[in-house]
Coordinates of C-alpha atoms and ligand atoms in Angstrom, one line a residue:
M1 CA -63.8 -29.9 23.4
T2 CA -63.6 -30.0 19.8
E3 CA -61.9 -33.0 18.0
P4 CA -58.6 -32.4 16.3
R5 CA -58.9 -31.9 12.7
Q6 CA -57.1 -33.9 10.1
P7 CA -53.8 -31.8 9.4
S8 CA -54.5 -29.7 6.3
R9 CA -52.3 -26.8 6.9
K10 CA -48.5 -26.6 7.1
L11 CA -46.5 -25.0 9.8
H12 CA -42.8 -24.1 9.7
I13 CA -41.0 -23.1 12.7
K14 CA -37.5 -21.6 12.9
T15 CA -35.8 -21.4 16.2
Y16 CA -32.9 -19.3 16.9
G17 CA -30.9 -19.1 20.2
C18 CA -31.3 -21.0 23.3
Q19 CA -33.0 -24.5 24.3
M20 CA -35.8 -22.7 26.0
N21 CA -36.8 -21.5 22.4
V22 CA -36.6 -25.1 21.2
Y23 CA -39.0 -26.0 24.0
D24 CA -41.2 -23.2 23.3
S25 CA -41.3 -24.0 19.5
A26 CA -42.4 -27.6 20.3
R27 CA -45.2 -26.2 22.6
M28 CA -46.3 -23.7 19.8
A29 CA -46.6 -26.7 17.4
D30 CA -48.8 -28.5 20.0
L31 CA -51.0 -25.6 20.4
L32 CA -51.6 -25.3 16.6
T33 CA -52.3 -29.0 16.2
P34 CA -56.1 -28.6 16.9
L35 CA -56.4 -25.9 14.2
G36 CA -55.1 -28.4 11.7
Y37 CA -51.6 -27.5 11.4
A38 CA -48.9 -30.0 10.9
T39 CA -45.1 -29.1 10.8
T40 CA -43.1 -29.0 7.7
E41 CA -39.3 -28.7 7.3
T42 CA -39.4 -26.0 4.5
A43 CA -40.6 -22.6 4.9
E44 CA -41.5 -22.1 1.2
D45 CA -44.7 -24.3 1.1
A46 CA -45.9 -23.5 4.7
D47 CA -49.3 -21.6 5.5
L48 CA -47.9 -20.3 8.7
V49 CA -44.1 -19.6 9.4
I50 CA -43.1 -18.9 12.9
L51 CA -39.6 -17.1 13.6
N52 CA -38.9 -17.9 17.1
T53 CA -36.2 -15.4 17.9
C54 CA -33.3 -14.5 20.2
H55 CA -32.2 -11.1 21.3
I56 CA -29.2 -12.1 23.4
R57 CA -26.5 -10.5 21.0
E58 CA -26.9 -8.1 18.1
K59 CA -25.9 -10.6 15.6
A60 CA -28.7 -13.0 16.6
A61 CA -31.4 -10.3 16.5
E62 CA -30.4 -9.0 13.1
K63 CA -30.8 -12.5 11.4
V64 CA -34.5 -12.1 11.9
Y65 CA -34.7 -9.3 9.6
S66 CA -32.8 -11.0 6.8
D67 CA -34.9 -14.2 7.3
I68 CA -38.1 -12.1 6.8
G69 CA -36.7 -10.6 3.7
R70 CA -35.8 -14.1 2.3
L71 CA -39.3 -15.2 2.8
R72 CA -40.7 -12.5 0.8
P73 CA -40.6 -14.4 -2.6
A74 CA -42.3 -17.5 -1.3
R75 CA -45.0 -15.2 0.3
E76 CA -45.7 -13.5 -3.1
A77 CA -45.7 -16.8 -4.9
K78 CA -48.4 -18.1 -2.6
R79 CA -50.3 -14.9 -2.9
D80 CA -50.1 -15.0 -6.6
A81 CA -51.5 -18.5 -6.4
G82 CA -54.6 -17.3 -4.3
G83 CA -53.2 -18.4 -0.9
R84 CA -51.6 -16.8 2.0
M85 CA -48.6 -17.3 4.1
L86 CA -49.2 -16.0 7.6
L87 CA -45.8 -14.8 9.2
A88 CA -45.3 -14.7 12.9
V89 CA -42.3 -13.4 14.9
A90 CA -42.3 -14.8 18.3
G91 CA -39.6 -14.9 21.1
C92 CA -37.3 -12.4 22.6
V93 CA -36.7 -10.1 19.6
A94 CA -40.5 -9.8 19.4
Q95 CA -40.7 -8.9 23.0
A96 CA -38.0 -6.3 22.9
E97 CA -38.7 -4.8 19.5
G98 CA -42.2 -5.4 18.8
G99 CA -42.8 -1.9 17.6
E100 CA -39.6 -1.8 15.4
I101 CA -40.6 -5.0 13.7
K102 CA -43.9 -3.4 12.9
A103 CA -42.2 -0.5 11.3
R104 CA -39.3 -2.3 9.6
A105 CA -41.2 -5.4 8.4
P106 CA -44.9 -4.4 7.8
E107 CA -45.5 -7.8 6.3
V108 CA -45.3 -9.6 9.6
D109 CA -48.7 -10.7 10.6
I110 CA -48.2 -11.6 14.3
I111 CA -45.8 -10.5 16.8
L112 CA -45.8 -12.4 20.1
G113 CA -43.5 -12.4 23.1
P114 CA -42.4 -15.6 25.0
Q115 CA -45.1 -15.1 27.5
T116 CA -48.1 -15.0 25.4
Y117 CA -47.6 -17.8 23.0
H118 CA -50.5 -19.8 24.8
R119 CA -52.7 -17.2 23.1
L120 CA -51.4 -18.1 19.7
P121 CA -54.4 -20.0 18.2
E122 CA -56.6 -17.0 18.7
M123 CA -53.9 -14.7 17.4
V124 CA -53.6 -17.1 14.3
A125 CA -57.5 -16.9 13.9
R126 CA -57.4 -13.2 14.2
A127 CA -54.7 -12.7 11.8
S128 CA -56.4 -15.1 9.2
R129 CA -59.4 -13.0 9.2
Q130 CA -57.7 -9.5 9.1
H131 CA -54.8 -7.9 7.5
A132 CA -53.7 -5.7 10.2
V133 CA -50.7 -6.9 12.5
V134 CA -51.8 -8.8 15.7
L135 CA -49.3 -7.7 18.5
D136 CA -49.2 -9.5 22.0
T137 CA -46.2 -8.9 24.0
D138 CA -47.7 -8.6 27.5
F139 CA -46.4 -10.1 30.6
P140 CA -49.9 -11.6 31.6
A141 CA -50.7 -12.4 35.1
E142 CA -51.5 -16.1 34.0
A143 CA -48.8 -18.4 33.7
K144 CA -48.6 -19.7 30.0
F145 CA -47.7 -23.2 31.3
D146 CA -51.3 -23.5 32.7
F147 CA -52.8 -23.2 29.3
L148 CA -50.5 -25.6 27.2
P149 CA -51.9 -28.7 26.0
E150 CA -50.5 -32.0 26.9
T151 CA -48.0 -32.9 24.3
N152 CA -48.8 -35.8 21.9
V153 CA -45.7 -35.6 19.7
A154 CA -43.0 -38.0 20.3
P155 CA -40.2 -35.9 21.8
G156 CA -37.4 -38.2 20.5
V157 CA -34.8 -39.9 22.7
S158 CA -33.7 -36.7 24.4
A159 CA -36.4 -34.2 25.4
F160 CA -36.5 -30.7 26.9
L161 CA -38.6 -29.6 29.7
S162 CA -39.0 -26.0 30.9
I163 CA -39.2 -25.8 34.8
Q164 CA -38.3 -22.2 35.2
E165 CA -38.5 -19.0 33.3
G166 CA -37.4 -15.5 33.6
C167 CA -34.4 -14.0 35.6
D168 CA -34.1 -11.5 38.6
K169 CA -30.4 -11.4 38.5
F170 CA -29.9 -8.4 36.2
C171 CA -26.4 -9.0 35.0
T172 CA -25.7 -5.7 33.4
F173 CA -25.1 -7.0 29.9
C174 CA -28.0 -9.1 29.6
V175 CA -31.5 -8.6 28.0
V176 CA -33.2 -11.6 29.6
P177 CA -34.7 -9.9 32.7
Y178 CA -36.4 -7.6 30.1
T179 CA -37.4 -10.1 27.4
R180 CA -38.4 -13.0 29.7
G181 CA -39.4 -11.1 32.7
A182 CA -39.2 -12.1 36.4
E183 CA -38.3 -15.4 37.8
Y184 CA -41.2 -18.0 37.7
S185 CA -40.8 -21.6 38.8
R186 CA -43.7 -24.2 37.6
P187 CA -45.2 -26.3 40.3
A188 CA -43.1 -29.6 40.9
G189 CA -46.1 -31.8 40.4
A190 CA -46.9 -30.4 37.0
I191 CA -43.2 -30.9 36.0
V192 CA -42.9 -34.6 37.4
A193 CA -46.2 -35.3 35.5
E194 CA -44.7 -33.8 32.2
A195 CA -41.7 -35.7 32.7
R196 CA -43.6 -39.0 33.1
R197 CA -45.5 -38.1 29.7
L198 CA -42.4 -37.6 27.9
V199 CA -40.9 -40.8 29.0
E200 CA -44.1 -42.6 28.0
L201 CA -43.7 -41.1 24.6
G202 CA -40.2 -42.5 24.3
A203 CA -37.9 -39.9 26.0
R204 CA -34.9 -41.5 27.7
E205 CA -33.2 -38.3 28.6
I206 CA -34.7 -35.2 29.9
T207 CA -33.1 -31.8 30.1
L208 CA -34.7 -29.6 32.7
L209 CA -34.5 -26.0 31.3
G210 CA -34.6 -22.6 32.8
Q211 CA -32.8 -19.2 32.2
N212 CA -31.7 -19.6 35.8
V213 CA -32.7 -23.1 36.3
N214 CA -31.0 -23.5 39.6
A215 CA -33.0 -20.5 41.1
Y216 CA -35.9 -23.2 40.7
R217 CA -38.1 -23.0 43.8
D218 CA -41.6 -24.5 44.7
G219 CA -42.1 -24.5 48.5
E220 CA -39.9 -27.2 49.7
Y221 CA -38.5 -28.0 46.3
G222 CA -35.3 -26.7 45.1
L223 CA -33.7 -28.0 41.9
G224 CA -31.7 -30.7 43.9
R225 CA -34.8 -32.1 45.3
L226 CA -36.8 -31.9 42.0
I227 CA -34.1 -33.8 40.3
R228 CA -34.4 -36.6 42.9
S229 CA -38.2 -36.9 42.2
V230 CA -37.7 -36.9 38.3
A231 CA -34.9 -39.5 38.8
E232 CA -37.6 -41.9 40.2
I233 CA -39.6 -42.1 37.0
P234 CA -38.9 -45.8 35.7
G235 CA -37.6 -45.9 32.0
L236 CA -35.8 -42.5 32.4
A237 CA -32.1 -43.0 31.9
R238 CA -30.5 -39.6 32.1
I239 CA -31.2 -36.1 33.6
R240 CA -29.4 -32.9 32.7
Y241 CA -30.3 -29.2 33.6
T242 CA -29.2 -25.9 32.2
T243 CA -28.5 -22.9 32.5
S244 CA -27.3 -22.5 36.0
H245 CA -25.8 -19.5 37.9
P246 CA -23.0 -19.9 40.2
R247 CA -24.9 -18.1 43.1
D248 CA -27.7 -20.5 43.2
V249 CA -25.5 -23.8 43.3
D250 CA -26.6 -25.0 46.7
D251 CA -25.8 -27.9 49.1
E252 CA -28.8 -29.8 47.8
L253 CA -27.8 -29.6 44.3
I254 CA -24.1 -30.6 45.0
E255 CA -25.6 -33.6 46.9
A256 CA -27.8 -34.5 44.0
H257 CA -24.6 -34.7 41.9
R258 CA -23.2 -37.1 44.5
D259 CA -26.2 -39.2 44.9
V260 CA -28.3 -39.4 41.8
E261 CA -26.8 -41.7 39.3
K262 CA -29.2 -40.7 36.4
L263 CA -27.8 -36.9 36.8
M264 CA -25.1 -36.6 34.3
P265 CA -21.6 -35.6 35.4
F266 CA -21.6 -32.5 32.9
L267 CA -22.5 -29.2 34.0
H268 CA -23.0 -25.8 32.0
L269 CA -22.0 -23.2 34.6
P270 CA -21.4 -19.8 33.0
V271 CA -18.6 -17.6 34.7
Q272 CA -18.4 -14.8 32.2
S273 CA -15.0 -13.4 33.4
G274 CA -12.2 -14.2 35.7
S275 CA -11.7 -10.8 37.0
D276 CA -13.4 -9.7 40.1
K277 CA -13.5 -6.0 39.0
I278 CA -15.5 -7.2 35.8
L279 CA -17.6 -9.5 37.7
D280 CA -18.6 -6.8 39.9
A281 CA -19.3 -4.3 37.0
M282 CA -21.4 -7.2 35.5
N283 CA -23.3 -7.5 38.7
R284 CA -22.7 -11.2 38.8
R285 CA -22.6 -11.3 42.7
H286 CA -19.9 -13.8 42.8
T287 CA -15.9 -13.6 42.7
A288 CA -13.6 -15.6 40.5
D289 CA -12.5 -17.6 43.7
D290 CA -16.3 -18.2 44.7
Y291 CA -16.4 -20.0 41.3
R292 CA -13.2 -21.9 41.9
R293 CA -14.6 -23.2 45.3
I294 CA -18.0 -24.3 43.8
V295 CA -16.2 -26.1 41.1
D296 CA -14.0 -27.9 43.7
R297 CA -17.0 -28.8 45.8
L298 CA -18.9 -30.2 42.7
R299 CA -15.9 -32.3 41.9
T300 CA -15.3 -33.6 45.3
A301 CA -18.9 -34.8 45.1
R302 CA -18.7 -36.2 41.7
P303 CA -15.1 -36.6 40.7
D304 CA -15.8 -37.4 37.0
L305 CA -17.7 -34.1 36.5
A306 CA -16.7 -32.1 33.5
L307 CA -17.6 -28.2 33.1
S308 CA -18.7 -26.2 30.5
S309 CA -19.2 -22.3 30.7
D310 CA -20.0 -18.9 28.9
F311 CA -17.4 -16.2 28.6
I312 CA -17.7 -12.5 27.5
A313 CA -14.4 -11.0 26.1
G314 CA -14.4 -7.0 26.1
F315 CA -17.0 -6.1 28.6
P316 CA -16.8 -2.4 29.2
G317 CA -13.7 -1.4 31.4
E318 CA -11.9 -4.8 30.8
S319 CA -8.1 -4.1 30.9
D320 CA -5.4 -6.6 29.9
E321 CA -5.0 -7.7 33.4
D322 CA -8.8 -8.3 33.8
F323 CA -8.5 -10.4 30.6
D324 CA -5.4 -12.3 31.8
A325 CA -7.5 -13.2 35.0
T326 CA -10.1 -14.8 32.8
M327 CA -7.2 -16.8 31.0
A328 CA -5.9 -17.9 34.4
L329 CA -9.5 -19.0 35.4
V330 CA -9.8 -21.0 32.3
R331 CA -6.5 -22.6 33.0
D332 CA -7.2 -23.5 36.7
V333 CA -10.5 -25.0 36.0
A334 CA -10.1 -26.8 32.5
F335 CA -13.3 -26.7 30.7
A336 CA -14.5 -29.7 28.6
Q337 CA -16.4 -27.2 26.5
A338 CA -17.3 -23.7 26.3
F339 CA -19.0 -20.6 24.5
S340 CA -17.4 -17.3 24.3
F341 CA -18.5 -14.1 22.9
K342 CA -17.5 -10.6 22.1
Y343 CA -19.4 -8.3 24.4
S344 CA -22.4 -6.9 22.4
A345 CA -24.0 -3.7 23.5
R346 CA -27.8 -4.3 24.1
P347 CA -30.4 -1.7 24.0
G348 CA -31.8 -0.7 27.6
T349 CA -29.2 -2.7 29.6
P350 CA -26.8 -0.7 31.9
A351 CA -23.5 -1.9 30.3
T352 CA -24.6 -0.2 27.0
S353 CA -24.0 3.3 28.5
M354 CA -21.0 2.5 30.5
K355 CA -18.2 5.0 29.3
N356 CA -15.3 2.7 28.9
Q357 CA -16.3 0.5 25.9
V358 CA -13.5 -1.6 24.6
P359 CA -12.8 -1.0 20.9
D360 CA -13.9 -3.7 18.6
A361 CA -10.3 -4.9 17.5
V362 CA -9.3 -5.4 21.2
K363 CA -12.4 -7.5 21.7
A364 CA -11.6 -9.7 18.6
A365 CA -8.2 -10.1 19.8
R366 CA -9.1 -11.2 23.2
L367 CA -11.8 -13.6 21.9
D368 CA -9.4 -15.2 19.6
A369 CA -6.9 -15.9 22.5
L370 CA -9.6 -17.2 24.8
Q371 CA -11.1 -19.3 22.1
G372 CA -7.5 -20.7 21.4
L373 CA -7.2 -21.7 24.8
L374 CA -10.8 -23.2 25.2
T375 CA -10.6 -25.1 22.0
A376 CA -7.3 -26.6 23.1
Q377 CA -9.0 -27.7 26.4
Q378 CA -11.9 -29.2 24.5
R379 CA -9.8 -31.2 22.2
A380 CA -7.6 -32.4 25.2
F381 CA -10.7 -33.5 26.8
N382 CA -12.1 -35.4 23.9
R383 CA -8.8 -37.0 23.3
A384 CA -8.7 -38.3 26.8
A385 CA -11.8 -40.3 25.7
V386 CA -9.9 -42.4 23.3
G387 CA -9.2 -45.9 24.5
R388 CA -11.9 -45.6 27.4
D389 CA -15.3 -47.2 27.7
M390 CA -18.2 -44.7 27.9
K391 CA -21.8 -45.1 28.3
V392 CA -23.7 -43.9 25.3
L393 CA -27.2 -43.2 24.7
F394 CA -28.1 -43.9 21.1
E395 CA -30.4 -41.4 19.4
K396 CA -30.5 -41.9 15.7
P397 CA -29.0 -43.3 12.7
G398 CA -25.4 -42.0 11.9
R399 CA -24.3 -40.8 8.6
H400 CA -23.3 -44.3 7.2
P401 CA -25.6 -47.3 6.8
G402 CA -25.4 -49.5 9.8
Q403 CA -24.1 -46.8 12.0
L404 CA -25.8 -45.0 15.0
V405 CA -25.1 -41.8 16.7
G406 CA -25.6 -41.1 20.4
R407 CA -24.2 -39.0 23.3
S408 CA -21.7 -39.6 25.9
P409 CA -22.5 -38.5 29.6
Y410 CA -20.5 -35.3 28.6
L411 CA -22.7 -34.6 25.5
Q412 CA -19.8 -35.6 23.0
A413 CA -21.4 -37.1 20.0
V414 CA -20.4 -40.8 19.5
H415 CA -20.7 -42.9 16.4
A416 CA -20.8 -46.7 16.6
D417 CA -21.9 -49.7 14.4
A418 CA -25.0 -51.0 15.9
S419 CA -28.6 -52.1 14.7
D420 CA -31.5 -49.7 15.1
D421 CA -32.6 -51.6 18.2
F422 CA -29.9 -49.6 20.1
I423 CA -31.8 -46.4 19.7
G424 CA -33.2 -45.4 22.9
T425 CA -30.8 -47.4 25.0
V426 CA -27.6 -46.9 26.9
A427 CA -24.7 -49.0 25.9
P428 CA -21.0 -49.2 26.8
V429 CA -18.9 -48.0 23.8
R430 CA -15.1 -48.3 23.7
V431 CA -13.9 -45.1 22.0
T432 CA -11.3 -45.9 19.3
A433 CA -10.9 -42.5 17.5
L434 CA -11.4 -38.8 17.6
G435 CA -13.0 -36.9 14.6
A436 CA -13.3 -33.3 14.0
N437 CA -16.6 -32.9 16.0
S438 CA -17.3 -36.5 17.3
L439 CA -15.9 -39.6 18.7
A440 CA -15.9 -43.0 17.1
G441 CA -16.0 -46.3 18.9
E442 CA -17.3 -49.9 19.2
I443 CA -20.0 -51.2 21.4
V444 CA -18.6 -53.5 24.1
R445 CA -20.4 -56.7 24.1
Ligands
LIG1 N1 -22.8 -9.7 24.8 C1 -22.2 -10.7 24.7 N2 -22.6 -11.9 25.2 C2 -23.7 -12.1 25.9 N3 -24.3 -13.0 26.6 C3 -25.4 -12.5 27.2 N4 -25.5 -11.2 26.8 C4 -24.4 -10.8 26.1 C5 -24.0 -9.6 25.6 N5 -24.7 -8.5 25.6 C6 -23.8 -14.4 26.7 C7 -23.5 -14.7 27.9 C8 -24.5 -15.6 28.5 C9 -24.8 -16.4 27.0 C10 -26.1 -16.9 26.9 O1 -24.7 -15.2 26.2 O2 -22.1 -15.4 28.1 O3 -24.2 -16.7 29.4
LIG2 FE1 -28.8 -12.8 31.7 FE2 -27.4 -12.9 34.2 FE3 -30.1 -13.6 34.1 FE4 -28.1 -15.3 32.9 S1 -28.2 -14.6 35.2 S2 -30.0 -14.6 32.2 S3 -26.7 -13.7 32.1 S4 -29.2 -11.7 33.6

């Protein structure tokens, strides 16, 4: 083992897309610490810039190319001063379009997929020596998790922990099974050990992550059982998990929502559409009523449970009636929060070549209507918090002096006047006002 060197080089990581990428970015920073890299907030003065990219929709993927262009002047300035800024493109765009990046942006030094970033130190060393691009987008036989160093960086009050990766569901619109590969679950023992470590370093909340997190399986351990084990860690106050698939909500998981107090009563459970015809064309393998039944069972187990979801408007073949069925499902369930998107054709996915594509204007109009309804539901949910007491986990200073900001059990941002000792603690807050993006309240003493 070599001793870590004093930080002498600057690393800037820009993260796009999902929380899995946020976790991966933190691990890449860990991996580069022994090479003398310390993170910096600005790209301009960095010796190594990593763009950790997202391929889920076209807009997200295109951002990468404009960001590469934006870095050009800083790279040139650095070169003129006799230095060098290495540029790495990581994540799902690198995985899906490695060759295209090479052609469109020849200045990129390193292209690496989500499954090979444990090899990053070696790639950085190679790229520093040579001027040809280093490309590694394999799906290696070894699991990258076995090669990641223990984290030494304080994770903050709320930490992410990847427990599962990849997806075998093959929804017909989605690139994930191609960019992240087959489902893989980390051993339960390694996860509990990492969770302990995060708590030792100051985390009070852990969000268990996976593209298909509730497909988690290690022998006897499904997600419900894993949550029970993680809940035993002293000092840990809150557990969350994301993203789930309705098909994989099993009895054990519902029972965990009933029994485990640390498990927060807020669940992101994407449904995508309320039309059975569209759900079938999406290969979701559940109906709208299956979804309603799962929600009923979860709410019976945990009456204060609130839901979030993902929706796609204008999937190929979606008629007005199909879209109405989505609106009806939204009205039936009443979501606390949701993400909704226009269908975006992704290269290599089955839905891209479906004949009955929906015109963009129709997609846009439907998305507008859907977002109108979802926003109204979200505001109603937030308004209902006013006058109530909520437990808030305080995370950091707020915008005004003497103020902290934390999260309610439902991930709502809550501001309250409190001293810094409250950071990392859960305190009851009486909610007094509803702002544009957050709640305000007073600590109940
Ligand atoms: N077009 C639009 N939205 C998509 N999503 C995934 N693929 C696409 C696509 N091709 C959405 C889904 C998913 C979320 C992460 O992104 O709603 O749940
Ligand atoms: Fe994509 Fe469907 Fe897998 Fe989610 S479950 S990652 S939407 S293929």
